[in-house]
PDB file of C-alpha atoms and ligand atoms in Angstrom:
ATOM      1  CA  MET A  20     -93.407 -68.065  -8.813  1.00 58.00           C
ATOM      2  CA  PRO A  21     -92.205 -66.463  -5.633  1.00 81.00           C
ATOM      3  CA  LYS A  22     -93.733 -63.053  -5.393  1.00 90.00           C
ATOM      4  CA  ILE A  23     -92.150 -60.163  -3.609  1.00 90.00           C
ATOM      5  CA  THR A  24     -94.552 -59.324  -0.354  1.00 91.00           C
ATOM      6  CA  CYS A  25     -95.266 -55.976   0.824  1.00 92.00           C
ATOM      7  CA  LEU A  26     -94.076 -55.436   4.403  1.00 91.00           C
ATOM      8  CA  GLU A  27     -96.665 -52.760   4.692  1.00 91.00           C
ATOM      9  CA  CYS A  28     -99.844 -54.328   3.639  1.00 93.00           C
ATOM     10  CA  GLY A  29     -98.854 -58.051   2.951  1.00 91.00           C
ATOM     11  CA  LYS A  30     -99.834 -58.091  -0.752  1.00 92.00           C
ATOM     12  CA  PRO A  31     -97.898 -59.568  -3.314  1.00 92.00           C
ATOM     13  CA  PHE A  32     -96.148 -57.755  -6.391  1.00 92.00           C
ATOM     14  CA  ASP A  33     -94.053 -58.765  -9.154  1.00 92.00           C
ATOM     15  CA  VAL A  34     -92.366 -54.990  -8.754  1.00 93.00           C
ATOM     16  CA  LEU A  35     -92.998 -53.049  -5.425  1.00 93.00           C
ATOM     17  CA  ALA A  36     -91.660 -49.563  -6.453  1.00 92.00           C
ATOM     18  CA  PRO A  37     -95.021 -48.525  -7.961  1.00 94.00           C
ATOM     19  CA  HIS A  38     -97.066 -49.677  -5.419  1.00 94.00           C
ATOM     20  CA  LEU A  39     -95.102 -48.610  -2.467  1.00 94.00           C
ATOM     21  CA  ARG A  40     -95.386 -44.689  -4.021  1.00 93.00           C
ATOM     22  CA  ARG A  41     -99.588 -45.136  -4.663  1.00 94.00           C
ATOM     23  CA  ALA A  42    -100.251 -47.344  -1.981  1.00 94.00           C
ATOM     24  CA  HIS A  43     -98.102 -46.057   1.027  1.00 93.00           C
ATOM     25  CA  GLY A  44     -96.647 -42.819  -0.718  1.00 93.00           C
ATOM     26  CA  MET A  45     -92.868 -44.632   0.071  1.00 92.00           C
ATOM     27  CA  SER A  46     -90.326 -44.526  -2.270  1.00 92.00           C
ATOM     28  CA  SER A  47     -88.055 -48.105  -2.385  1.00 91.00           C
ATOM     29  CA  ASP A  48     -85.416 -46.018  -0.217  1.00 90.00           C
ATOM     30  CA  ASP A  49     -87.632 -44.956   2.665  1.00 91.00           C
ATOM     31  CA  TYR A  50     -88.984 -48.705   1.948  1.00 92.00           C
ATOM     32  CA  ARG A  51     -85.678 -50.001   2.655  1.00 90.00           C
ATOM     33  CA  GLU A  52     -84.845 -47.865   5.617  1.00 90.00           C
ATOM     34  CA  GLN A  53     -88.283 -48.784   7.346  1.00 91.00           C
ATOM     35  CA  PHE A  54     -87.465 -52.566   7.361  1.00 89.00           C
ATOM     36  CA  GLN A  55     -83.822 -52.394   8.097  1.00 88.00           C
ATOM     37  CA  LEU A  56     -83.051 -54.191   4.321  1.00 87.00           C
ATOM     38  CA  PRO A  57     -79.689 -53.344   3.109  1.00 84.00           C
ATOM     39  CA  GLN A  58     -79.159 -50.961   0.634  1.00 80.00           C
ATOM     40  CA  GLY A  59     -79.358 -53.098  -2.740  1.00 75.00           C
ATOM     41  CA  TYR A  60     -81.678 -55.144  -1.556  1.00 82.00           C
ATOM     42  CA  ALA A  61     -83.830 -55.923  -4.782  1.00 83.00           C
ATOM     43  CA  LEU A  62     -87.449 -54.800  -4.064  1.00 90.00           C
ATOM     44  CA  VAL A  63     -89.072 -57.131  -7.467  1.00 92.00           C
ATOM     45  CA  SER A  64     -89.921 -60.825  -7.377  1.00 91.00           C
ATOM     46  CA  SER A  65     -87.047 -63.295  -8.216  1.00 87.00           C
ATOM     47  CA  GLU A  66     -88.714 -63.771 -11.491  1.00 89.00           C
ATOM     48  CA  VAL A  67     -88.490 -60.436 -12.228  1.00 89.00           C
ATOM     49  CA  SER A  68     -85.028 -60.299 -10.926  1.00 85.00           C
ATOM     50  CA  GLU A  69     -83.774 -63.177 -12.829  1.00 86.00           C
ATOM     51  CA  SER A  70     -85.134 -61.790 -16.305  1.00 89.00           C
ATOM     52  CA  ARG A  71     -83.715 -58.724 -15.396  1.00 84.00           C
ATOM     53  CA  GLN A  72     -80.262 -59.856 -14.631  1.00 83.00           C
ATOM     54  CA  GLN A  73     -80.548 -62.108 -17.922  1.00 87.00           C
ATOM     55  CA  LEU A  74     -81.428 -59.218 -19.826  1.00 86.00           C
ATOM     56  CA  LEU A  75     -78.674 -57.562 -18.627  1.00 81.00           C
ATOM     57  CA  LEU A  76     -76.094 -60.034 -19.769  1.00 82.00           C
ATOM     58  CA  ASP A  77     -77.443 -60.301 -22.953  1.00 86.00           C
ATOM     59  CA  MET A  78     -77.069 -56.860 -23.253  1.00 84.00           C
ATOM     60  CA  VAL A  79     -73.356 -57.208 -22.035  1.00 80.00           C
ATOM     61  CA  ALA A  80     -72.634 -60.274 -24.508  1.00 82.00           C
ATOM     62  CA  ASP A  81     -73.960 -58.465 -27.514  1.00 84.00           C
ATOM     63  CA  GLY A  82     -72.410 -54.881 -27.050  1.00 80.00           C
ATOM     64  CA  ARG A  83     -75.558 -53.074 -26.186  1.00 80.00           C
ATOM     65  CA  VAL A  84     -74.217 -52.141 -23.099  1.00 75.00           C
ATOM     66  CA  GLN A  85     -70.840 -51.497 -22.420  1.00 76.00           C
ATOM     67  CA  ARG A  86     -69.555 -50.100 -18.456  1.00 72.00           C
ATOM     68  CA  PRO A  87     -67.259 -47.173 -18.897  1.00 70.00           C
ATOM     69  CA  ASP A  88     -65.011 -49.139 -16.290  1.00 75.00           C
ATOM     70  CA  GLN A  89     -65.426 -52.082 -18.212  1.00 72.00           C
ATOM     71  CA  ALA A  90     -61.633 -52.270 -19.253  1.00 71.00           C
ATOM     72  CA  GLU A  91     -60.322 -51.339 -15.465  1.00 76.00           C
ATOM     73  CA  LEU A  92     -62.881 -54.155 -14.255  1.00 75.00           C
ATOM     74  CA  THR A  93     -61.289 -56.849 -16.529  1.00 72.00           C
ATOM     75  CA  ALA A  94     -57.779 -55.734 -15.579  1.00 74.00           C
ATOM     76  CA  ALA A  95     -58.608 -55.758 -12.146  1.00 77.00           C
ATOM     77  CA  ALA A  96     -60.442 -59.012 -12.192  1.00 73.00           C
ATOM     78  CA  ARG A  97     -57.179 -60.672 -13.941  1.00 73.00           C
ATOM     79  CA  GLY A  98     -54.952 -59.508 -11.654  1.00 71.00           C
ATOM     80  CA  ALA A  99     -56.869 -60.416  -8.421  1.00 73.00           C
ATOM     81  CA  GLY A 100     -56.533 -63.808  -6.923  1.00 71.00           C
ATOM     82  CA  ARG A 101     -53.244 -65.107  -5.753  1.00 67.00           C
ATOM     83  CA  PRO A 102     -49.677 -63.616  -6.729  1.00 72.00           C
ATOM     84  CA  ASP A 103     -47.598 -65.520  -9.197  1.00 75.00           C
ATOM     85  CA  LYS A 104     -45.436 -68.584  -7.238  1.00 79.00           C
ATOM     86  CA  THR A 105     -41.721 -67.162  -6.819  1.00 85.00           C
ATOM     87  CA  PRO A 106     -38.971 -69.567  -7.639  1.00 89.00           C
ATOM     88  CA  GLU A 107     -38.552 -69.652  -4.077  1.00 88.00           C
ATOM     89  CA  ASP A 108     -42.439 -70.897  -3.713  1.00 85.00           C
ATOM     90  CA  LYS A 109     -42.176 -73.430  -6.520  1.00 87.00           C
ATOM     91  CA  ARG A 110     -38.759 -75.007  -5.171  1.00 90.00           C
ATOM     92  CA  ARG A 111     -40.931 -75.295  -2.026  1.00 88.00           C
ATOM     93  CA  HIS A 112     -44.125 -76.874  -3.205  1.00 84.00           C
ATOM     94  CA  ARG A 113     -42.158 -79.363  -5.452  1.00 84.00           C
ATOM     95  CA  ALA A 114     -40.261 -80.432  -2.269  1.00 84.00           C
ATOM     96  CA  ILE A 115     -43.511 -80.728  -0.479  1.00 80.00           C
ATOM     97  CA  ILE A 116     -44.957 -82.774  -3.484  1.00 78.00           C
ATOM     98  CA  GLN A 117     -41.976 -85.051  -3.927  1.00 78.00           C
ATOM     99  CA  GLN A 118     -42.028 -85.782   0.222  1.00 76.00           C
ATOM    100  CA  ARG A 119     -45.868 -86.006  -0.014  1.00 74.00           C
ATOM    101  CA  ARG A 120     -47.420 -88.585  -2.451  1.00 73.00           C
ATOM    102  CA  PRO A 121     -50.939 -89.892  -2.936  1.00 72.00           C
ATOM    103  CA  GLY A 122     -51.492 -93.184  -0.721  1.00 75.00           C
ATOM    104  CA  ASP A 123     -48.423 -92.042   1.613  1.00 75.00           C
ATOM    105  CA  HIS A 124     -50.842 -91.833   5.046  1.00 72.00           C
ATOM    106  CA  ALA A 125     -51.316 -95.273   4.497  1.00 78.00           C
ATOM    107  CA  ARG A 126     -47.607 -96.281   3.753  1.00 81.00           C
ATOM    108  CA  LEU A 127     -45.769 -98.496   6.622  1.00 85.00           C
ATOM    109  CA  PRO A 128     -42.890 -96.624   8.039  1.00 84.00           C
ATOM    110  CA  ASP A 129     -39.624 -98.495   7.043  1.00 84.00           C
ATOM    111  CA  GLY A 130     -39.086-101.980   8.867  1.00 86.00           C
ATOM    112  CA  ALA A 131     -42.527-102.280   9.682  1.00 89.00           C
ATOM    113  CA  LYS A 132     -44.347-105.668   9.381  1.00 90.00           C
ATOM    114  CA  ARG A 133     -47.981-105.935   7.416  1.00 88.00           C
ATOM    115  CA  ALA A 134     -50.699-107.426   9.334  1.00 87.00           C
ATOM    116  CA  ASP A 135     -50.190-110.464   7.146  1.00 88.00           C
ATOM    117  CA  GLY A 136     -46.591-110.551   8.655  1.00 88.00           C
ATOM    118  CA  ARG A 137     -44.923-110.044   5.756  1.00 89.00           C
ATOM    119  CA  ASN A 138     -42.045-107.584   5.724  1.00 91.00           C
ATOM    120  CA  ALA A 139     -43.302-104.359   4.557  1.00 90.00           C
ATOM    121  CA  ASP A 140     -40.648-103.089   2.632  1.00 90.00           C
ATOM    122  CA  ARG A 141     -39.842-106.045   0.663  1.00 92.00           C
ATOM    123  CA  ALA A 142     -43.903-106.488  -0.205  1.00 91.00           C
ATOM    124  CA  ARG A 143     -43.500-103.168  -1.674  1.00 89.00           C
ATOM    125  CA  GLU A 144     -40.301-103.809  -3.810  1.00 92.00           C
ATOM    126  CA  TYR A 145     -42.393-106.609  -5.027  1.00 94.00           C
ATOM    127  CA  GLN A 146     -45.614-104.482  -5.612  1.00 92.00           C
ATOM    128  CA  GLN A 147     -43.328-102.309  -7.868  1.00 92.00           C
ATOM    129  CA  ALA A 148     -41.776-105.089  -9.460  1.00 95.00           C
ATOM    130  CA  TYR A 149     -44.922-106.687 -10.333  1.00 96.00           C
ATOM    131  CA  ARG A 150     -46.271-103.555 -11.711  1.00 94.00           C
ATOM    132  CA  ALA A 151     -43.149-102.674 -13.966  1.00 95.00           C
ATOM    133  CA  LEU A 152     -43.700-106.426 -15.135  1.00 95.00           C
ATOM    134  CA  ARG A 153     -47.377-106.094 -16.084  1.00 95.00           C
ATOM    135  CA  ALA A 154     -45.977-102.743 -17.673  1.00 94.00           C
ATOM    136  CA  GLY A 155     -43.677-104.841 -19.635  1.00 94.00           C
ATOM    137  CA  ASP A 156     -40.821-104.012 -18.267  1.00 93.00           C
ATOM    138  CA  SER A 157     -39.158-107.061 -16.515  1.00 93.00           C
ATOM    139  CA  GLY A 158     -35.821-105.395 -15.026  1.00 94.00           C
ATOM    140  CA  PRO A 159     -37.448-104.532 -11.526  1.00 94.00           C
ATOM    141  CA  MET A 160     -38.727-108.206 -11.130  1.00 95.00           C
ATOM    142  CA  GLU A 161     -35.430-109.900 -11.780  1.00 95.00           C
ATOM    143  CA  GLN A 162     -33.809-107.256  -9.779  1.00 94.00           C
ATOM    144  CA  TYR A 163     -35.974-107.911  -6.788  1.00 95.00           C
ATOM    145  CA  ARG A 164     -35.362-112.579  -7.770  1.00 95.00           C
ATOM    146  CA  ARG A 165     -31.898-111.725  -7.160  1.00 95.00           C
ATOM    147  CA  LYS A 166     -31.885-109.610  -3.835  1.00 93.00           C
ATOM    148  CA  TYR A 167     -34.577-112.067  -2.215  1.00 89.00           C
ATOM    149  CA  GLY A 168     -33.410-115.438  -3.737  1.00 82.00           C
TER     150      GLY A 168
HETATM  151 ZN1  LIG B   7     -98.243 -52.520   0.377  1.00 51.31          ZN
END
């Protein structure tokens, strides 16, 4: 369990403030200022910090603690983040998604040949027809056979 070490004397503590007052005659703020620690820097061990956090969460959960500005905070949190998409955004995003699909980066351009020498368009048509056939639709495969004999 990591304790917090007093930067004045090097001794470990769970809670630093009483020690600072008694041994060094300092307040927490004096101490933070002397060692240039940020204002909210907790002067307790990680164990105490976690148990305090948990205690607060428990108290909020069962309603013992309620911030007076709770309602505003909740509303602000709900309203934070991205604004809703406008219809124009939606239209643009749909167009992008229709253009680019997963696997497009690997798709050969129209009229290209595959590495094995086959016509990429024909191979693609065959793949699509074969998938449809496997899924129970023989129409595309019949179309493919008529087209390529
Ligand atoms: Zn000390």
